[in-house]
Coordinates of C-alpha atoms in Angstrom, one line a residue:
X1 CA 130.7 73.8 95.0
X2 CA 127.5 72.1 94.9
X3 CA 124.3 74.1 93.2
X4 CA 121.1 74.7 95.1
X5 CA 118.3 72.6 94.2
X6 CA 115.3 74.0 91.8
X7 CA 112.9 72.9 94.8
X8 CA 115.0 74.3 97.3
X9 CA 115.8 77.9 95.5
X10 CA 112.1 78.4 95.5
X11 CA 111.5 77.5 99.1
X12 CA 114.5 79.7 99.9
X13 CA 112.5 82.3 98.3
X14 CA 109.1 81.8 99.9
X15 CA 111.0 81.5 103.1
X16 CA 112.1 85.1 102.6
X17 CA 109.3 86.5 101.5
X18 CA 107.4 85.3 104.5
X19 CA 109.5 87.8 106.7
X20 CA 107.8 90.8 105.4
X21 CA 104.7 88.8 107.0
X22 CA 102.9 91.0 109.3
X23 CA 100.6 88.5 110.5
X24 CA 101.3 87.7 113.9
X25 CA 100.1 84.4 114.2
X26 CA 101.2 83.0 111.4
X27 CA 104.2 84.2 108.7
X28 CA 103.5 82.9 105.1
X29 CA 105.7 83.1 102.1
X30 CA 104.4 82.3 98.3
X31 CA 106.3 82.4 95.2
X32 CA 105.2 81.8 92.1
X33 CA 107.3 80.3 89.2
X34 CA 106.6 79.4 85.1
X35 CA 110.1 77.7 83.4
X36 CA 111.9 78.1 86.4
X37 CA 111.8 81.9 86.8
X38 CA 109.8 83.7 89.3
X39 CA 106.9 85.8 88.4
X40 CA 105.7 86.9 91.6
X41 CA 105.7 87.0 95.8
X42 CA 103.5 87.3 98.2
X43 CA 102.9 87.1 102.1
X44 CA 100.2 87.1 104.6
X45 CA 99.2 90.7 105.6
X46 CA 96.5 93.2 105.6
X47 CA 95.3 95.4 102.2
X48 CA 97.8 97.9 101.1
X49 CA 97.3 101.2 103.3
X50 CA 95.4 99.4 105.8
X51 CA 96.1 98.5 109.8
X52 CA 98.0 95.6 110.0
X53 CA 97.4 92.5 112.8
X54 CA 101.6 93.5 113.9
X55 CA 100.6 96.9 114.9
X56 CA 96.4 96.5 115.0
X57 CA 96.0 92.7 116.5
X58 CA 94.4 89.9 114.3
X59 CA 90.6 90.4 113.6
X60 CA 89.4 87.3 113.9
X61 CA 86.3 85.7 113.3
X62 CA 84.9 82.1 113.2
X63 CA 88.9 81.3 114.0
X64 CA 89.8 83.4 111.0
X65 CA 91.8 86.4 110.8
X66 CA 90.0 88.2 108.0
X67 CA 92.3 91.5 108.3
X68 CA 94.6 89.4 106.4
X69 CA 95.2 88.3 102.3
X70 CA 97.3 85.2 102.3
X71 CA 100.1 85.0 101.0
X72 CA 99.2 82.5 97.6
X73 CA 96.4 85.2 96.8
X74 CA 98.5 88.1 97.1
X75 CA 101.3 86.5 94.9
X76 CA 98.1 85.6 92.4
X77 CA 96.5 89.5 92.6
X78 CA 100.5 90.8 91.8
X79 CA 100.3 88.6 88.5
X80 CA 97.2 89.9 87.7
X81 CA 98.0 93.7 88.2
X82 CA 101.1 93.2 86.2
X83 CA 99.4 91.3 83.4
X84 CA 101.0 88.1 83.8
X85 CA 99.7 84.8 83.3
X86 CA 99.5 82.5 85.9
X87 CA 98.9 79.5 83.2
X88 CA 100.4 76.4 83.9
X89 CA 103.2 78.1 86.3
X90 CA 103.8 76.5 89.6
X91 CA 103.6 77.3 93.4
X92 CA 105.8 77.4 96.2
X93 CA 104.5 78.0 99.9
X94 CA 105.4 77.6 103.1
X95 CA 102.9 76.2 104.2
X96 CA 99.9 74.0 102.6
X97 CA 97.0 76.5 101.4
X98 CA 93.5 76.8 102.5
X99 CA 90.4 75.9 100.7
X100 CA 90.2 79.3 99.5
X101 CA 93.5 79.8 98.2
X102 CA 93.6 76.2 96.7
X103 CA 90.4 77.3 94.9
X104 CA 91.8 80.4 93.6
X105 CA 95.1 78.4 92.3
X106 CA 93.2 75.9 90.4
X107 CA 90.8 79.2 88.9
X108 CA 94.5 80.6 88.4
X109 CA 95.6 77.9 86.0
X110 CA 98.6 76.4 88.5
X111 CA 100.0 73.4 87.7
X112 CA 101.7 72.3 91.2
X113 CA 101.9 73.1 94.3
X114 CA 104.8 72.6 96.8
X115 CA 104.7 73.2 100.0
X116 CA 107.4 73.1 103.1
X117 CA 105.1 72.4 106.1
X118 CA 101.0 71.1 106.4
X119 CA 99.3 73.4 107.7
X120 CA 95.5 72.1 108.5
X121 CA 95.7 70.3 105.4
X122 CA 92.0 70.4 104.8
X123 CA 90.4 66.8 103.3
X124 CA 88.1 69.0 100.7
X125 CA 91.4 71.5 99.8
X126 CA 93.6 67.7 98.8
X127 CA 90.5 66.5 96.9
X128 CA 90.1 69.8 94.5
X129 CA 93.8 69.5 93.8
X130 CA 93.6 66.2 93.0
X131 CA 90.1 66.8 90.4
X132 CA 91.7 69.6 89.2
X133 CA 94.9 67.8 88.5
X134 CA 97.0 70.1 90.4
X135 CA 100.6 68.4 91.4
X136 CA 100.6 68.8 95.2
X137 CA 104.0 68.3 96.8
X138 CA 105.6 68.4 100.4
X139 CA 109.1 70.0 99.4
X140 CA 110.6 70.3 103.0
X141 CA 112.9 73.6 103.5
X142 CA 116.6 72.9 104.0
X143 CA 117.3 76.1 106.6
X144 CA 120.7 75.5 106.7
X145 CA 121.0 76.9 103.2
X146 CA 119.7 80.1 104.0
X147 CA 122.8 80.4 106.6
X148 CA 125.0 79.5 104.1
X149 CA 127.8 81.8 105.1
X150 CA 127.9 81.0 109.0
X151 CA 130.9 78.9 108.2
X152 CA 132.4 82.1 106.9
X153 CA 131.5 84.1 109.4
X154 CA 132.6 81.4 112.4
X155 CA 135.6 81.1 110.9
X156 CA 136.6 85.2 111.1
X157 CA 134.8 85.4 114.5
X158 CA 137.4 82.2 115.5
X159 CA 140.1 84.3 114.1
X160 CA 139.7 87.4 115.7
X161 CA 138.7 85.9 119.2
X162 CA 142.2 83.8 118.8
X163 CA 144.0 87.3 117.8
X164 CA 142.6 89.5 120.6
X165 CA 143.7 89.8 124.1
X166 CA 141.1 87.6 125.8
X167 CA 141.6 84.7 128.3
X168 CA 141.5 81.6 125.7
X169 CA 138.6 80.0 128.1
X170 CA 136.6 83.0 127.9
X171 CA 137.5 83.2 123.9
X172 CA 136.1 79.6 123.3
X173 CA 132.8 79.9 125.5
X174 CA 132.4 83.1 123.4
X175 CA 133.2 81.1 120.6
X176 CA 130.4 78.2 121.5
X177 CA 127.9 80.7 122.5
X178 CA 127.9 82.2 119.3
X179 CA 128.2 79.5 117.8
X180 CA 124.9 78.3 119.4
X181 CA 123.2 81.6 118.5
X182 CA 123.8 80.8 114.4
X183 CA 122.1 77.8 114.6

């Protein structure tokens, strides 16, 4: 058995988080990390207790939805109401940050960023991180591994469609659709 990647783990992780998204033009996952353990998560939504652009609609302005916190802030506002340091820890995002956020991760004190996908990569946004020093990456997200036990689950769904009483044509276009459907 081979062992996820560092870079990939991460990614996994921002990947998930982003499903909680309730931004409905966009779903963003961030994860922070110091020494390879993760200090903090967040996603693109609305403040705590407010509407949400899923139930509400995006409120957007100058092409801006500014109902929503993105996702690299709100992991950097759950370090700070926990108390923990940002300092030299590292970012991963699913997609490449805005000029605001890139600001607030340089103010935050991290190190690198990695992200899966650009995103509006914004000229200004590449030359902070670059004065600041800040390790910007392109990391792209392996999905396969967070369907790591379709192969599993093909194999028992083969099984049982072999075992049941089904015409064996009908059985494999079963098979193939569901096949497709994993994927």
């Amino acid at each position: 058995m081979q062992r996820i990647e560092w870079d990939q783990f991460f990614m996994a992780q921002s990947h998930l988080i982003s499903t909680r998204s309730t931004c409905t033009r966009l779903m963003v996952g961030a994860t922070i990390v110091r020494d390879k353990r993760i200090i903090a998560g967040g996603y693109n939504g609305s403040v705590a207790g407010c509407d949400h652009c899923s139930e509400e609609g995006c409120l957007i302005v100058d092409g801006h939805c500014i109902r929503t916190i993105h996702a690299e802030m709100n992991a950097i506002l759950q370090c700070s109401k926990f108390g923990v340091s940002t300092d030299q820890a590292e970012l991963y995002v699913t997609h490449f940050p805005c000029v605001a956020c890139c600001k607030s991760i340089i103010q935050a004190g991290i190190k690198s960023v990695y992200y899966a996908e650009d995103y509006k990569n914004h000229p200004y946004a590449i030359e902070l991180f670059d004065q600041a020093n800040v390790n910007i990456k392109k990391v792209p997200f392996d999905e396969s591994i967070l369907n790591m036990n379709n192969g599993k689950l093909l194999t028992a769904i083969k099984e049982a469609l072999q075992e049941s009483n089904l015409d064996e044509n009908i059985a494999n276009q079963l098979f193939i659709h569901i096949q497709d459907k994993l994927s």
